[in-house]
Amino acid sequence: QSVLTQPPSASGTPGQRVTISCSGSSSNIGTNTVNWYQQLPGTAPKLLIYSNNQRPSGVPDRFSGSKSGTSASLAISGLQSEDEADYYCAAWDDSLNGWVFGGGTKLTVL
Amino acid sequence: EVQLVESGGGLVQPGGSLRLSCAASGFTFSSYWMHWVRQAPGKGLVWVSRINSDGSSTSYADSVKGRFTISRDNAKNTLYLQMNSLRAEDTAVYYCARANSGWTDWGQGTLVTVSS
């Protein structure tokens, strides 16, 4: 049972826009920023979004993040086949005094 | 180019110990906080521990507190994770990661299998 809640799966067709949600509480997302990670099959995770909505250099602007209250979202526009991966949200939790992740969302490009 | 290379994983019996290492290169290791994150086979990511840049402050997930110890040797550009009293549920790929507005750099991971 993960502290942050994500849908286990999402899907879309090439060119579509998909959104992945991440729900938390006042001790994590409600007071701290959210990061998003992409994990392609068999590889290490990669930072996709930090501080709720900032993209590291090299990450396409098709990826965007937002946060409102105790929830956050990752949006992927212009979906491509190479976007098929697992996506994780993460935030610091003040109550647990540690980082917490969502359970991950498996994105399928149909 | 930033590189993080983990080593030290393997098969260990329940109750046993293992020390993981993460060799860093391509950046000023002593300036960055470092983390360990693990992933059980077929499961999601779980944060394990973090250490600040000079090694004076550490934090642990409740699941490993009292059993695991994170440390670093800035002269050797190396991060460590000493794992004691290992349990079957500690079986996972262990990644080290550099903290730089998010975990910007990750190693390839090292597999730890706890089984009799």
Coordinates of C-alpha atoms in Angstrom, one line a residue:
Chain A
Q1 CA 0.0 0.0 0.0
S2 CA 1.7 3.2 -1.2
V3 CA 1.3 6.5 0.6
L4 CA 0.6 8.3 -2.6
T5 CA -2.2 6.9 -4.8
Q6 CA -1.8 6.5 -8.6
P7 CA -4.0 4.6 -11.0
P8 CA -2.3 1.3 -11.8
S9 CA -2.8 1.8 -15.6
A10 CA -3.4 4.4 -18.3
S11 CA -3.6 4.2 -22.0
G12 CA -3.9 6.3 -25.1
T13 CA -3.3 6.3 -28.8
P14 CA -0.4 8.1 -30.6
G15 CA -0.9 11.8 -30.6
Q16 CA -3.4 11.8 -27.8
R17 CA -3.1 13.6 -24.4
V18 CA -3.1 11.5 -21.3
T19 CA -3.1 12.5 -17.6
I20 CA -1.9 10.5 -14.7
S21 CA -3.0 11.5 -11.2
C22 CA -1.2 11.3 -7.8
S23 CA -3.2 11.7 -4.7
G24 CA -1.6 12.4 -1.3
S25 CA -2.3 14.2 2.0
S26 CA -1.5 17.3 3.9
S27 CA 1.8 15.8 5.2
N28 CA 3.2 15.2 1.7
I29 CA 1.8 16.7 -1.4
G30 CA -0.1 19.3 0.6
T31 CA 3.0 20.9 1.9
N32 CA 5.9 19.7 -0.3
T33 CA 6.7 19.6 -4.0
V34 CA 6.1 16.6 -6.3
N35 CA 8.6 14.9 -8.6
W36 CA 7.7 12.5 -11.4
Y37 CA 9.9 9.7 -12.7
Q38 CA 9.6 7.6 -15.9
Q39 CA 10.9 4.1 -15.9
L40 CA 11.3 2.3 -19.2
P41 CA 11.2 -1.5 -19.1
G42 CA 14.5 -2.9 -17.7
T43 CA 16.0 0.5 -17.0
A44 CA 16.7 2.8 -14.1
P45 CA 14.1 5.6 -13.4
K46 CA 14.6 8.9 -15.0
L47 CA 13.6 12.3 -13.6
L48 CA 10.8 13.8 -15.7
I49 CA 9.4 16.6 -13.6
Y50 CA 10.6 18.3 -10.4
S51 CA 9.2 20.9 -8.1
N52 CA 5.6 20.2 -9.3
N53 CA 6.1 21.5 -12.9
Q54 CA 9.7 22.0 -13.8
R55 CA 11.3 20.0 -16.6
P56 CA 15.0 19.0 -16.4
S57 CA 17.0 19.9 -19.5
G58 CA 16.4 17.3 -22.2
V59 CA 12.9 16.4 -21.2
P60 CA 10.4 17.3 -24.0
D61 CA 7.8 19.9 -23.4
R62 CA 5.2 17.3 -24.2
F63 CA 5.6 16.4 -20.5
S64 CA 4.1 18.8 -17.9
G65 CA 3.2 18.6 -14.2
S66 CA 0.8 20.4 -12.0
K67 CA -0.3 20.4 -8.3
S68 CA -3.4 21.5 -6.5
G69 CA -4.0 20.9 -2.8
T70 CA -3.1 17.4 -2.0
S71 CA -3.1 16.1 -5.5
A72 CA -0.7 16.3 -8.5
S73 CA -0.9 15.4 -12.1
L74 CA 1.4 14.5 -15.0
A75 CA 0.2 15.3 -18.5
I76 CA 1.7 13.8 -21.6
S77 CA 0.6 15.4 -24.9
G78 CA 1.3 14.2 -28.4
L79 CA 1.7 10.6 -27.1
Q80 CA 4.4 8.6 -28.7
S81 CA 5.1 4.9 -28.6
E82 CA 8.4 5.5 -26.7
D83 CA 6.3 7.0 -23.9
E84 CA 5.2 3.5 -23.0
A85 CA 6.7 3.1 -19.5
D86 CA 5.9 3.1 -15.8
Y87 CA 5.4 6.6 -14.2
Y88 CA 5.9 7.3 -10.5
C89 CA 5.2 10.4 -8.4
A90 CA 7.2 11.1 -5.3
A91 CA 7.1 13.7 -2.4
W92 CA 8.7 14.2 1.0
D93 CA 6.4 13.3 3.8
D94 CA 6.7 15.5 6.9
S95 CA 5.0 12.9 9.2
L96 CA 7.0 9.9 8.1
N97 CA 10.2 12.0 7.8
G98 CA 11.0 10.3 4.5
W99 CA 10.3 10.2 0.8
V100 CA 7.1 8.5 -0.4
F101 CA 6.2 7.2 -3.8
G102 CA 3.0 6.4 -5.6
G103 CA 2.5 2.8 -6.6
G104 CA 3.3 3.6 -10.2
T105 CA 1.1 3.9 -13.4
K106 CA 1.8 1.7 -16.4
L107 CA 1.2 3.7 -19.5
T108 CA 0.3 1.7 -22.6
V109 CA 0.3 3.3 -26.1
L110 CA -2.3 1.5 -28.1
Chain B
E1 CA 29.4 12.7 -17.7
V2 CA 27.7 11.8 -14.4
Q3 CA 28.1 8.1 -13.5
L4 CA 26.9 6.1 -10.6
V5 CA 27.9 2.5 -10.4
E6 CA 26.4 0.2 -7.7
S7 CA 28.1 -3.0 -6.6
G8 CA 27.9 -5.5 -3.8
G9 CA 24.6 -7.2 -4.4
G10 CA 24.1 -10.9 -4.4
L11 CA 22.4 -13.8 -2.7
V12 CA 22.3 -13.8 1.1
Q13 CA 20.5 -15.9 3.7
P14 CA 17.9 -14.4 5.9
G15 CA 19.5 -12.8 8.9
G16 CA 22.7 -12.1 6.9
S17 CA 24.5 -8.9 6.0
L18 CA 25.6 -7.2 2.8
R19 CA 27.3 -3.9 2.0
L20 CA 26.4 -2.1 -1.1
S21 CA 28.7 0.5 -2.7
C22 CA 27.9 3.2 -5.2
A23 CA 31.0 4.7 -7.0
A24 CA 30.4 8.2 -8.3
S25 CA 32.2 10.1 -11.0
G26 CA 31.6 13.1 -13.2
F27 CA 30.5 15.5 -10.5
T28 CA 31.7 16.9 -7.2
F29 CA 30.4 14.1 -5.0
S30 CA 31.0 15.9 -1.7
S31 CA 28.5 18.6 -2.7
Y32 CA 25.4 16.5 -3.1
W33 CA 23.0 14.6 -0.9
M34 CA 22.7 11.0 -2.0
H35 CA 19.8 8.4 -1.7
W36 CA 19.2 4.7 -1.9
V37 CA 15.9 3.6 -3.6
R38 CA 14.9 0.0 -4.0
Q39 CA 12.5 -1.9 -6.2
A40 CA 11.3 -5.4 -5.5
P41 CA 10.8 -7.7 -8.5
G42 CA 7.7 -6.5 -10.5
K43 CA 6.9 -3.9 -7.9
G44 CA 7.2 -0.1 -7.5
L45 CA 9.9 2.2 -6.3
V46 CA 10.5 2.5 -2.5
W47 CA 12.8 5.1 -0.9
V48 CA 15.3 3.5 1.5
S49 CA 17.6 6.1 2.9
R50 CA 19.4 9.5 2.3
I51 CA 22.6 11.1 3.5
N52 CA 23.6 14.8 3.4
S53 CA 26.6 16.0 1.6
D54 CA 29.1 15.8 4.5
G55 CA 27.6 12.6 6.0
S56 CA 26.5 14.3 9.2
S57 CA 22.8 13.7 8.7
T58 CA 20.9 10.6 7.7
S59 CA 17.3 9.4 7.3
Y60 CA 15.7 6.0 6.8
A61 CA 12.5 4.4 5.8
D62 CA 10.7 2.8 8.8
S63 CA 11.0 -0.6 7.1
V64 CA 14.9 -0.5 7.4
K65 CA 15.5 1.7 10.4
G66 CA 17.8 0.0 12.9
R67 CA 19.0 -2.6 10.3
F68 CA 20.5 -0.5 7.5
T69 CA 23.2 2.2 7.7
I70 CA 23.9 4.7 5.0
S71 CA 27.4 6.3 4.9
R72 CA 29.7 7.9 2.5
D73 CA 33.4 8.5 1.9
N74 CA 33.9 11.8 0.1
A75 CA 37.6 11.1 -0.4
K76 CA 36.7 8.0 -2.4
N77 CA 33.6 9.4 -4.0
T78 CA 31.7 6.4 -2.8
L79 CA 28.3 5.9 -1.1
Y80 CA 27.5 2.8 1.0
L81 CA 24.6 1.0 2.4
Q82 CA 25.3 -1.5 5.1
M83 CA 22.4 -4.0 5.4
N84 CA 22.1 -6.2 8.4
S85 CA 19.4 -8.6 9.6
L86 CA 18.2 -9.1 6.1
R87 CA 14.7 -10.4 5.4
A88 CA 13.1 -11.9 2.4
E89 CA 11.2 -8.7 1.9
D90 CA 14.4 -6.8 1.4
T91 CA 14.9 -8.7 -1.9
A92 CA 15.1 -5.9 -4.6
V93 CA 17.2 -4.0 -7.0
Y94 CA 18.9 -1.2 -5.1
Y95 CA 19.6 2.0 -6.9
C96 CA 21.7 4.9 -5.7
A97 CA 20.6 8.3 -6.8
R98 CA 22.0 11.9 -6.7
A99 CA 19.7 14.6 -5.3
N100 CA 19.8 17.7 -7.4
S101 CA 16.2 19.2 -7.5
G102 CA 14.9 15.7 -7.7
W103 CA 16.9 12.5 -8.2
T104 CA 18.6 13.6 -11.4
D105 CA 21.0 10.7 -11.8
W106 CA 20.6 7.0 -11.0
G107 CA 22.9 4.0 -11.1
Q108 CA 22.0 0.9 -13.0
G109 CA 21.1 -0.9 -9.8
T110 CA 22.4 -4.0 -8.0
L111 CA 20.2 -7.0 -7.2
V112 CA 20.0 -8.2 -3.6
T113 CA 18.3 -11.6 -3.1
V114 CA 17.5 -12.7 0.4
S115 CA 16.7 -16.4 0.4
S116 CA 17.7 -19.7 2.1

